[in-house]
Amino acid sequence: MKAVTYHSYGGPETHELRDIPVPEPGEGEVRIRVRDSGLNPWDWHIYRGDPWLARFSYGLFTPGERVVGADAAGEIDALGPGVDGWEVGDRAFGFLGFGACAEYAIAKASRVARIPDAVSDADAAAIPIGAITALGGLEDGGGCEGRRVLVIGASGGVGHLAVQVARVLGASRVVAVCSGSNAAMLRDLGADRVIDYTRESVLDCGETFDVVYDTVGTTRLTRLKRIIEPDGVYLAAGGLGGGPLLGPAWAIFSAKAVAPVARRRVVVVGTEPSHENLTRVAAWMAEGRLHPVVQETYPLERSAEAFAALEAQHVAGKVVLQVA
Ligand SMILES: NC(=O)c1ccc[n+]([C@@H]2O[C@H](COP(=O)([O-])OP(=O)(O)OC[C@H]3O[C@@H](n4cnc5c(N)ncnc54)[C@H](OP(=O)(O)O)[C@@H]3O)[C@@H](O)[C@H]2O)c1
């Protein structure tokens, strides 16, 4: 099978499209014939070994995992021992962690869900990490029912889904922060107001919020607190830059560290892509309440270009790799 592989830490220019053996599913696993793979910063943090902190998990000197990609959608092709509720030929999408940019990939059955008939493989592939990170954070922060929600980094893979998930969870007002070129997209997705961070500081927005969901970490919590209600919550999902040691974790750790001084609750957003949560977001997609924006779809052969576009950190929505 064809797969996007890498052999040492480095950028997408070092990746090779190679023929490698088709993997076999183990206990509790399914094999997916991949149609599309949605790309995420998770992928490039791992193949670059950046930040270094990640190398403690993925291999200190050389990467342990050798096929790129975490999110996939396609068709179940084989079942490992102990897997119930799936049949060969079922359409499925989910979070694989590794190996998704390949013609066949292995997933834990507990981390995939059915793709609704009305949803395309490309849209399903664009969903797992982004939507689950949005949903997990917003629910861990106490939900959105009747609350005013601010999403910073709202045009990105996570942010544009967080705006929609906040709406589904009953937010009374959703305000999005992104660059002006993406403002129309965010309004279409349900934002009541869009703040263009290139022209206006979010600190001068003239309103306060119960929930702040932040994927970029560019404004310190000690300053942001003035637009967060005293009983509000700051959801630390990620960060830009942060240096070679900690990367995005820097923004998250520092928000947590200053929380007592800022006197605001901080929740560190995690990703737990369970079958149940994937099934919930699939239902919202089927109902037309959640839809990913796919900025561009690239063929497998142009994966280096697709990852370079993602690494520039200004994709509007998602980039998807068409595998089959
Ligand atoms: N905690 C978790 O479990 C988890 C899971 C997934 C992702 N993450 C993290 O969340 C972060 C976002 O992920 P993503 O998939 O949304 O990334 P992405 O698709 O690459 O989005 C990047 C975002 O950054 C914005 N941006 C770029 N430069 C900016 C600047 N100077 N000031 C303000 N905003 C700027 C972009 O907005 P414009 O293009 O409009 O400028 C865009 O919205 C990453 O750090 C990722 O590692 C965490």
PDB file of N, CA, C and O and ligand atoms in Angstrom, residues 39-42 44-45 129-130 133 152-160 177-182 197-198 213-216 218 236-240 248 252 268-271 310-318, ligand 1:
ATOM      1  N   LEU A  39      -5.774  16.827   8.150  1.00  0.00           N
ATOM      2  CA  LEU A  39      -4.467  17.127   8.744  1.00  0.00           C
ATOM      3  C   LEU A  39      -4.614  18.054   9.956  1.00  0.00           C
ATOM      4  O   LEU A  39      -5.507  18.899   9.991  1.00  0.00           O
ATOM      5  N   ASN A  40      -3.721  17.887  10.917  1.00  0.00           N
ATOM      6  CA  ASN A  40      -3.775  18.642  12.174  1.00  0.00           C
ATOM      7  C   ASN A  40      -2.371  19.034  12.607  1.00  0.00           C
ATOM      8  O   ASN A  40      -1.407  18.316  12.310  1.00  0.00           O
ATOM      9  N   PRO A  41      -2.250  20.145  13.396  1.00  0.00           N
ATOM     10  CA  PRO A  41      -0.938  20.474  13.962  1.00  0.00           C
ATOM     11  C   PRO A  41      -0.324  19.284  14.716  1.00  0.00           C
ATOM     12  O   PRO A  41       0.889  19.121  14.735  1.00  0.00           O
ATOM     13  N   TRP A  42      -1.149  18.453  15.319  1.00  0.00           N
ATOM     14  CA  TRP A  42      -0.686  17.211  15.980  1.00  0.00           C
ATOM     15  C   TRP A  42       0.298  16.478  15.076  1.00  0.00           C
ATOM     16  O   TRP A  42       1.341  15.997  15.538  1.00  0.00           O
ATOM     17  N   TRP A  44       2.223  17.561  12.501  1.00  0.00           N
ATOM     18  CA  TRP A  44       3.565  18.121  12.287  1.00  0.00           C
ATOM     19  C   TRP A  44       4.363  18.225  13.567  1.00  0.00           C
ATOM     20  O   TRP A  44       5.582  18.154  13.547  1.00  0.00           O
ATOM     21  N   HIS A  45       3.682  18.376  14.725  1.00  0.00           N
ATOM     22  CA  HIS A  45       4.446  18.353  15.979  1.00  0.00           C
ATOM     23  C   HIS A  45       5.142  17.000  16.111  1.00  0.00           C
ATOM     24  O   HIS A  45       6.287  16.924  16.570  1.00  0.00           O
ATOM     25  N   ILE A 129     -10.132  15.294  15.460  1.00  0.00           N
ATOM     26  CA  ILE A 129      -9.396  16.025  16.502  1.00  0.00           C
ATOM     27  C   ILE A 129     -10.037  17.391  16.755  1.00  0.00           C
ATOM     28  O   ILE A 129     -10.244  17.791  17.903  1.00  0.00           O
ATOM     29  N   GLY A 130     -10.379  18.104  15.692  1.00  0.00           N
ATOM     30  CA  GLY A 130     -10.912  19.461  15.845  1.00  0.00           C
ATOM     31  C   GLY A 130     -12.197  19.487  16.649  1.00  0.00           C
ATOM     32  O   GLY A 130     -12.319  20.233  17.636  1.00  0.00           O
ATOM     33  N   THR A 133     -11.783  18.176  20.309  1.00  0.00           N
ATOM     34  CA  THR A 133     -11.071  19.150  21.150  1.00  0.00           C
ATOM     35  C   THR A 133     -12.010  20.301  21.514  1.00  0.00           C
ATOM     36  O   THR A 133     -12.001  20.808  22.639  1.00  0.00           O
ATOM     37  N   ILE A 152     -10.926  32.377  20.540  1.00  0.00           N
ATOM     38  CA  ILE A 152      -9.727  33.037  19.995  1.00  0.00           C
ATOM     39  C   ILE A 152      -8.982  31.991  19.157  1.00  0.00           C
ATOM     40  O   ILE A 152      -8.742  30.873  19.620  1.00  0.00           O
ATOM     41  N   GLY A 153      -8.669  32.374  17.897  1.00  0.00           N
ATOM     42  CA  GLY A 153      -8.137  31.372  16.949  1.00  0.00           C
ATOM     43  C   GLY A 153      -9.292  30.712  16.225  1.00  0.00           C
ATOM     44  O   GLY A 153      -9.236  29.539  15.861  1.00  0.00           O
ATOM     45  N   ALA A 154     -10.348  31.493  16.004  1.00  0.00           N
ATOM     46  CA  ALA A 154     -11.632  30.938  15.562  1.00  0.00           C
ATOM     47  C   ALA A 154     -11.656  30.463  14.112  1.00  0.00           C
ATOM     48  O   ALA A 154     -12.592  29.758  13.718  1.00  0.00           O
ATOM     49  N   SER A 155     -10.667  30.836  13.311  1.00  0.00           N
ATOM     50  CA  SER A 155     -10.693  30.402  11.909  1.00  0.00           C
ATOM     51  C   SER A 155      -9.946  29.093  11.694  1.00  0.00           C
ATOM     52  O   SER A 155      -9.984  28.524  10.612  1.00  0.00           O
ATOM     53  N   GLY A 156      -9.238  28.595  12.719  1.00  0.00           N
ATOM     54  CA  GLY A 156      -8.401  27.413  12.560  1.00  0.00           C
ATOM     55  C   GLY A 156      -9.186  26.111  12.615  1.00  0.00           C
ATOM     56  O   GLY A 156     -10.418  26.095  12.765  1.00  0.00           O
ATOM     57  N   GLY A 157      -8.452  25.013  12.513  1.00  0.00           N
ATOM     58  CA  GLY A 157      -9.072  23.678  12.495  1.00  0.00           C
ATOM     59  C   GLY A 157      -9.932  23.423  13.727  1.00  0.00           C
ATOM     60  O   GLY A 157     -11.038  22.884  13.630  1.00  0.00           O
ATOM     61  N   VAL A 158      -9.433  23.815  14.898  1.00  0.00           N
ATOM     62  CA  VAL A 158     -10.213  23.632  16.128  1.00  0.00           C
ATOM     63  C   VAL A 158     -11.228  24.762  16.284  1.00  0.00           C
ATOM     64  O   VAL A 158     -12.409  24.526  16.559  1.00  0.00           O
ATOM     65  N   GLY A 159     -10.766  26.005  16.074  1.00  0.00           N
ATOM     66  CA  GLY A 159     -11.587  27.171  16.387  1.00  0.00           C
ATOM     67  C   GLY A 159     -12.885  27.240  15.599  1.00  0.00           C
ATOM     68  O   GLY A 159     -13.941  27.546  16.164  1.00  0.00           O
ATOM     69  N   HIS A 160     -12.845  26.937  14.287  1.00  0.00           N
ATOM     70  CA  HIS A 160     -14.080  27.105  13.500  1.00  0.00           C
ATOM     71  C   HIS A 160     -15.113  26.055  13.891  1.00  0.00           C
ATOM     72  O   HIS A 160     -16.313  26.279  13.733  1.00  0.00           O
ATOM     73  N   VAL A 177     -12.548  35.501  17.242  1.00  0.00           N
ATOM     74  CA  VAL A 177     -11.361  36.321  16.973  1.00  0.00           C
ATOM     75  C   VAL A 177     -10.539  35.627  15.893  1.00  0.00           C
ATOM     76  O   VAL A 177     -10.156  34.457  16.056  1.00  0.00           O
ATOM     77  N   CYS A 178     -10.308  36.335  14.791  1.00  0.00           N
ATOM     78  CA  CYS A 178      -9.493  35.784  13.694  1.00  0.00           C
ATOM     79  C   CYS A 178      -9.027  36.942  12.825  1.00  0.00           C
ATOM     80  O   CYS A 178      -9.356  38.097  13.103  1.00  0.00           O
ATOM     81  N   SER A 179      -8.287  36.652  11.755  1.00  0.00           N
ATOM     82  CA  SER A 179      -7.891  37.748  10.859  1.00  0.00           C
ATOM     83  C   SER A 179      -9.073  38.110   9.959  1.00  0.00           C
ATOM     84  O   SER A 179      -9.964  37.282   9.699  1.00  0.00           O
ATOM     85  N   GLY A 180      -9.061  39.381   9.483  1.00  0.00           N
ATOM     86  CA  GLY A 180     -10.225  39.924   8.779  1.00  0.00           C
ATOM     87  C   GLY A 180     -10.631  39.122   7.555  1.00  0.00           C
ATOM     88  O   GLY A 180     -11.821  39.041   7.230  1.00  0.00           O
ATOM     89  N   SER A 181      -9.669  38.494   6.876  1.00  0.00           N
ATOM     90  CA  SER A 181      -9.997  37.755   5.653  1.00  0.00           C
ATOM     91  C   SER A 181     -10.911  36.553   5.933  1.00  0.00           C
ATOM     92  O   SER A 181     -11.561  36.034   5.033  1.00  0.00           O
ATOM     93  N   ASN A 182     -10.955  36.126   7.208  1.00  0.00           N
ATOM     94  CA  ASN A 182     -11.806  34.971   7.550  1.00  0.00           C
ATOM     95  C   ASN A 182     -13.108  35.378   8.248  1.00  0.00           C
ATOM     96  O   ASN A 182     -13.878  34.516   8.681  1.00  0.00           O
ATOM     97  N   TYR A 197      -8.164  40.459  14.774  1.00  0.00           N
ATOM     98  CA  TYR A 197      -7.051  40.743  15.707  1.00  0.00           C
ATOM     99  C   TYR A 197      -5.942  41.566  15.053  1.00  0.00           C
ATOM    100  O   TYR A 197      -5.085  42.105  15.751  1.00  0.00           O
ATOM    101  N   THR A 198      -5.948  41.657  13.722  1.00  0.00           N
ATOM    102  CA  THR A 198      -4.897  42.447  13.059  1.00  0.00           C
ATOM    103  C   THR A 198      -5.213  43.953  13.123  1.00  0.00           C
ATOM    104  O   THR A 198      -4.362  44.778  12.827  1.00  0.00           O
ATOM    105  N   TYR A 213     -12.443  30.399  24.930  1.00  0.00           N
ATOM    106  CA  TYR A 213     -11.788  29.195  24.374  1.00  0.00           C
ATOM    107  C   TYR A 213     -10.642  29.692  23.504  1.00  0.00           C
ATOM    108  O   TYR A 213     -10.855  30.345  22.493  1.00  0.00           O
ATOM    109  N   ASP A 214      -9.399  29.378  23.909  1.00  0.00           N
ATOM    110  CA  ASP A 214      -8.236  29.995  23.263  1.00  0.00           C
ATOM    111  C   ASP A 214      -7.339  28.926  22.641  1.00  0.00           C
ATOM    112  O   ASP A 214      -6.795  28.074  23.349  1.00  0.00           O
ATOM    113  N   THR A 215      -7.155  28.991  21.306  1.00  0.00           N
ATOM    114  CA  THR A 215      -6.265  28.018  20.645  1.00  0.00           C
ATOM    115  C   THR A 215      -4.916  28.639  20.297  1.00  0.00           C
ATOM    116  O   THR A 215      -4.050  27.935  19.793  1.00  0.00           O
ATOM    117  N   VAL A 216      -4.736  29.947  20.529  1.00  0.00           N
ATOM    118  CA  VAL A 216      -3.486  30.586  20.097  1.00  0.00           C
ATOM    119  C   VAL A 216      -2.619  31.112  21.245  1.00  0.00           C
ATOM    120  O   VAL A 216      -1.404  31.248  21.084  1.00  0.00           O
ATOM    121  N   THR A 218      -2.052  33.973  22.503  1.00  0.00           N
ATOM    122  CA  THR A 218      -1.226  35.145  22.194  1.00  0.00           C
ATOM    123  C   THR A 218      -1.425  36.299  23.194  1.00  0.00           C
ATOM    124  O   THR A 218      -0.631  37.218  23.208  1.00  0.00           O
ATOM    125  N   ALA A 236      -7.757  26.581  27.920  1.00  0.00           N
ATOM    126  CA  ALA A 236      -6.450  26.649  27.256  1.00  0.00           C
ATOM    127  C   ALA A 236      -6.301  25.437  26.339  1.00  0.00           C
ATOM    128  O   ALA A 236      -6.063  24.319  26.804  1.00  0.00           O
ATOM    129  N   ALA A 237      -6.465  25.681  25.020  1.00  0.00           N
ATOM    130  CA  ALA A 237      -6.424  24.554  24.079  1.00  0.00           C
ATOM    131  C   ALA A 237      -5.091  24.437  23.363  1.00  0.00           C
ATOM    132  O   ALA A 237      -4.708  23.354  22.920  1.00  0.00           O
ATOM    133  N   GLY A 238      -4.382  25.546  23.175  1.00  0.00           N
ATOM    134  CA  GLY A 238      -3.127  25.466  22.425  1.00  0.00           C
ATOM    135  C   GLY A 238      -2.441  26.802  22.416  1.00  0.00           C
ATOM    136  O   GLY A 238      -2.842  27.737  23.122  1.00  0.00           O
ATOM    137  N   GLY A 239      -1.369  26.891  21.612  1.00  0.00           N
ATOM    138  CA  GLY A 239      -0.629  28.140  21.544  1.00  0.00           C
ATOM    139  C   GLY A 239       0.256  28.194  20.327  1.00  0.00           C
ATOM    140  O   GLY A 239       0.674  27.161  19.824  1.00  0.00           O
ATOM    141  N   LEU A 240       0.512  29.419  19.864  1.00  0.00           N
ATOM    142  CA  LEU A 240       1.446  29.608  18.757  1.00  0.00           C
ATOM    143  C   LEU A 240       2.843  29.751  19.336  1.00  0.00           C
ATOM    144  O   LEU A 240       3.002  30.294  20.419  1.00  0.00           O
ATOM    145  N   PRO A 248       3.435  24.597  22.009  1.00  0.00           N
ATOM    146  CA  PRO A 248       2.120  25.074  22.446  1.00  0.00           C
ATOM    147  C   PRO A 248       1.834  24.815  23.920  1.00  0.00           C
ATOM    148  O   PRO A 248       1.026  25.516  24.536  1.00  0.00           O
ATOM    149  N   ILE A 252      -0.227  26.880  27.530  1.00  0.00           N
ATOM    150  CA  ILE A 252      -1.165  26.167  28.412  1.00  0.00           C
ATOM    151  C   ILE A 252      -0.639  26.156  29.855  1.00  0.00           C
ATOM    152  O   ILE A 252      -1.345  26.509  30.798  1.00  0.00           O
ATOM    153  N   VAL A 268      -7.415  23.060  31.260  1.00  0.00           N
ATOM    154  CA  VAL A 268      -6.544  22.622  30.169  1.00  0.00           C
ATOM    155  C   VAL A 268      -7.352  21.661  29.297  1.00  0.00           C
ATOM    156  O   VAL A 268      -7.891  20.666  29.782  1.00  0.00           O
ATOM    157  N   VAL A 269      -7.433  22.006  28.012  1.00  0.00           N
ATOM    158  CA  VAL A 269      -8.268  21.218  27.101  1.00  0.00           C
ATOM    159  C   VAL A 269      -7.505  19.966  26.654  1.00  0.00           C
ATOM    160  O   VAL A 269      -6.358  20.049  26.228  1.00  0.00           O
ATOM    161  N   GLY A 270      -8.148  18.823  26.770  1.00  0.00           N
ATOM    162  CA  GLY A 270      -7.543  17.568  26.306  1.00  0.00           C
ATOM    163  C   GLY A 270      -8.357  16.995  25.158  1.00  0.00           C
ATOM    164  O   GLY A 270      -9.443  17.480  24.850  1.00  0.00           O
ATOM    165  N   THR A 271      -7.800  15.980  24.509  1.00  0.00           N
ATOM    166  CA  THR A 271      -8.508  15.353  23.383  1.00  0.00           C
ATOM    167  C   THR A 271      -8.817  13.914  23.747  1.00  0.00           C
ATOM    168  O   THR A 271      -7.902  13.114  23.917  1.00  0.00           O
ATOM    169  N   LEU A 310      -0.487  23.770   6.008  1.00  0.00           N
ATOM    170  CA  LEU A 310      -0.977  23.693   7.393  1.00  0.00           C
ATOM    171  C   LEU A 310       0.014  24.353   8.355  1.00  0.00           C
ATOM    172  O   LEU A 310      -0.384  25.092   9.266  1.00  0.00           O
ATOM    173  N   GLU A 311       1.301  24.076   8.136  1.00  0.00           N
ATOM    174  CA  GLU A 311       2.322  24.605   9.047  1.00  0.00           C
ATOM    175  C   GLU A 311       2.417  26.133   9.012  1.00  0.00           C
ATOM    176  O   GLU A 311       2.932  26.740   9.943  1.00  0.00           O
ATOM    177  N   ALA A 312       1.921  26.746   7.942  1.00  0.00           N
ATOM    178  CA  ALA A 312       1.923  28.214   7.871  1.00  0.00           C
ATOM    179  C   ALA A 312       0.942  28.812   8.885  1.00  0.00           C
ATOM    180  O   ALA A 312       0.955  30.016   9.146  1.00  0.00           O
ATOM    181  N   GLN A 313       0.058  27.985   9.451  1.00  0.00           N
ATOM    182  CA  GLN A 313      -0.867  28.359  10.544  1.00  0.00           C
ATOM    183  C   GLN A 313      -1.888  29.432  10.178  1.00  0.00           C
ATOM    184  O   GLN A 313      -2.328  30.193  11.030  1.00  0.00           O
ATOM    185  N   HIS A 314      -2.244  29.478   8.889  1.00  0.00           N
ATOM    186  CA  HIS A 314      -3.312  30.394   8.485  1.00  0.00           C
ATOM    187  C   HIS A 314      -4.337  29.711   7.582  1.00  0.00           C
ATOM    188  O   HIS A 314      -4.998  30.386   6.789  1.00  0.00           O
ATOM    189  N   VAL A 315      -4.448  28.390   7.686  1.00  0.00           N
ATOM    190  CA  VAL A 315      -5.489  27.695   6.922  1.00  0.00           C
ATOM    191  C   VAL A 315      -6.841  28.125   7.485  1.00  0.00           C
ATOM    192  O   VAL A 315      -7.013  28.215   8.699  1.00  0.00           O
ATOM    193  N   ALA A 316      -7.791  28.409   6.596  1.00  0.00           N
ATOM    194  CA  ALA A 316      -9.151  28.718   7.040  1.00  0.00           C
ATOM    195  C   ALA A 316      -9.896  27.384   7.133  1.00  0.00           C
ATOM    196  O   ALA A 316     -10.247  26.793   6.113  1.00  0.00           O
ATOM    197  N   GLY A 317     -10.099  26.885   8.339  1.00  0.00           N
ATOM    198  CA  GLY A 317     -10.723  25.577   8.526  1.00  0.00           C
ATOM    199  C   GLY A 317      -9.668  24.490   8.440  1.00  0.00           C
ATOM    200  O   GLY A 317      -8.678  24.525   9.157  1.00  0.00           O
ATOM    201  N   LYS A 318      -9.875  23.559   7.514  1.00  0.00           N
ATOM    202  CA  LYS A 318      -9.034  22.364   7.471  1.00  0.00           C
ATOM    203  C   LYS A 318      -8.417  22.135   6.099  1.00  0.00           C
ATOM    204  O   LYS A 318      -8.936  22.572   5.075  1.00  0.00           O
TER     205      LYS A 318
HETATM  206  N1  LIG B   1      -5.427  20.544  23.609  1.00  0.00           N
HETATM  207  C1  LIG B   1      -5.630  19.657  22.631  1.00  0.00           C
HETATM  208  O1  LIG B   1      -6.004  18.497  22.865  1.00  0.00           O
HETATM  209  C2  LIG B   1      -5.418  20.120  21.227  1.00  0.00           C
HETATM  210  C3  LIG B   1      -5.989  19.408  20.160  1.00  0.00           C
HETATM  211  C4  LIG B   1      -5.858  19.922  18.880  1.00  0.00           C
HETATM  212  C5  LIG B   1      -5.103  21.085  18.679  1.00  0.00           C
HETATM  213  N2  LIG B   1      -4.518  21.698  19.734  1.00  0.00           N
HETATM  214  C6  LIG B   1      -3.698  22.915  19.556  1.00  0.00           C
HETATM  215  O2  LIG B   1      -4.589  23.992  19.248  1.00  0.00           O
HETATM  216  C7  LIG B   1      -3.893  24.923  18.421  1.00  0.00           C
HETATM  217  C8  LIG B   1      -4.766  25.258  17.205  1.00  0.00           C
HETATM  218  O3  LIG B   1      -4.985  24.096  16.429  1.00  0.00           O
HETATM  219  P1  LIG B   1      -5.692  24.259  15.027  1.00  0.00           P
HETATM  220  O4  LIG B   1      -5.876  22.891  14.460  1.00  0.00           O
HETATM  221  O5  LIG B   1      -6.869  25.145  15.146  1.00  0.00           O
HETATM  222  O6  LIG B   1      -4.520  25.032  14.224  1.00  0.00           O
HETATM  223  P2  LIG B   1      -4.609  25.793  12.813  1.00  0.00           P
HETATM  224  O7  LIG B   1      -5.692  25.218  12.001  1.00  0.00           O
HETATM  225  O8  LIG B   1      -3.215  25.799  12.280  1.00  0.00           O
HETATM  226  O9  LIG B   1      -5.083  27.294  13.189  1.00  0.00           O
HETATM  227  C9  LIG B   1      -4.178  28.292  13.496  1.00  0.00           C
HETATM  228  C10 LIG B   1      -4.960  29.515  13.949  1.00  0.00           C
HETATM  229  O10 LIG B   1      -4.029  30.464  14.452  1.00  0.00           O
HETATM  230  C11 LIG B   1      -4.469  31.748  14.051  1.00  0.00           C
HETATM  231  N3  LIG B   1      -3.318  32.644  14.048  1.00  0.00           N
HETATM  232  C12 LIG B   1      -2.197  32.533  13.298  1.00  0.00           C
HETATM  233  N4  LIG B   1      -1.336  33.525  13.620  1.00  0.00           N
HETATM  234  C13 LIG B   1      -1.953  34.278  14.593  1.00  0.00           C
HETATM  235  C14 LIG B   1      -1.589  35.415  15.349  1.00  0.00           C
HETATM  236  N5  LIG B   1      -0.413  36.019  15.152  1.00  0.00           N
HETATM  237  N6  LIG B   1      -2.449  35.879  16.292  1.00  0.00           N
HETATM  238  C15 LIG B   1      -3.653  35.273  16.498  1.00  0.00           C
HETATM  239  N7  LIG B   1      -4.060  34.181  15.812  1.00  0.00           N
HETATM  240  C16 LIG B   1      -3.220  33.694  14.870  1.00  0.00           C
HETATM  241  C17 LIG B   1      -5.058  31.561  12.677  1.00  0.00           C
HETATM  242  O11 LIG B   1      -5.982  32.595  12.403  1.00  0.00           O
HETATM  243  P3  LIG B   1      -5.982  33.485  11.038  1.00  0.00           P
HETATM  244  O12 LIG B   1      -5.540  32.580   9.903  1.00  0.00           O
HETATM  245  O13 LIG B   1      -7.389  33.980  10.916  1.00  0.00           O
HETATM  246  O14 LIG B   1      -4.977  34.575  11.249  1.00  0.00           O
HETATM  247  C18 LIG B   1      -5.756  30.213  12.865  1.00  0.00           C
HETATM  248  O15 LIG B   1      -7.057  30.421  13.384  1.00  0.00           O
HETATM  249  C19 LIG B   1      -2.540  24.305  18.091  1.00  0.00           C
HETATM  250  O16 LIG B   1      -1.596  24.845  18.986  1.00  0.00           O
HETATM  251  C20 LIG B   1      -2.735  22.849  18.384  1.00  0.00           C
HETATM  252  O17 LIG B   1      -1.520  22.213  18.726  1.00  0.00           O
HETATM  253  C21 LIG B   1      -4.669  21.259  20.997  1.00  0.00           C
END
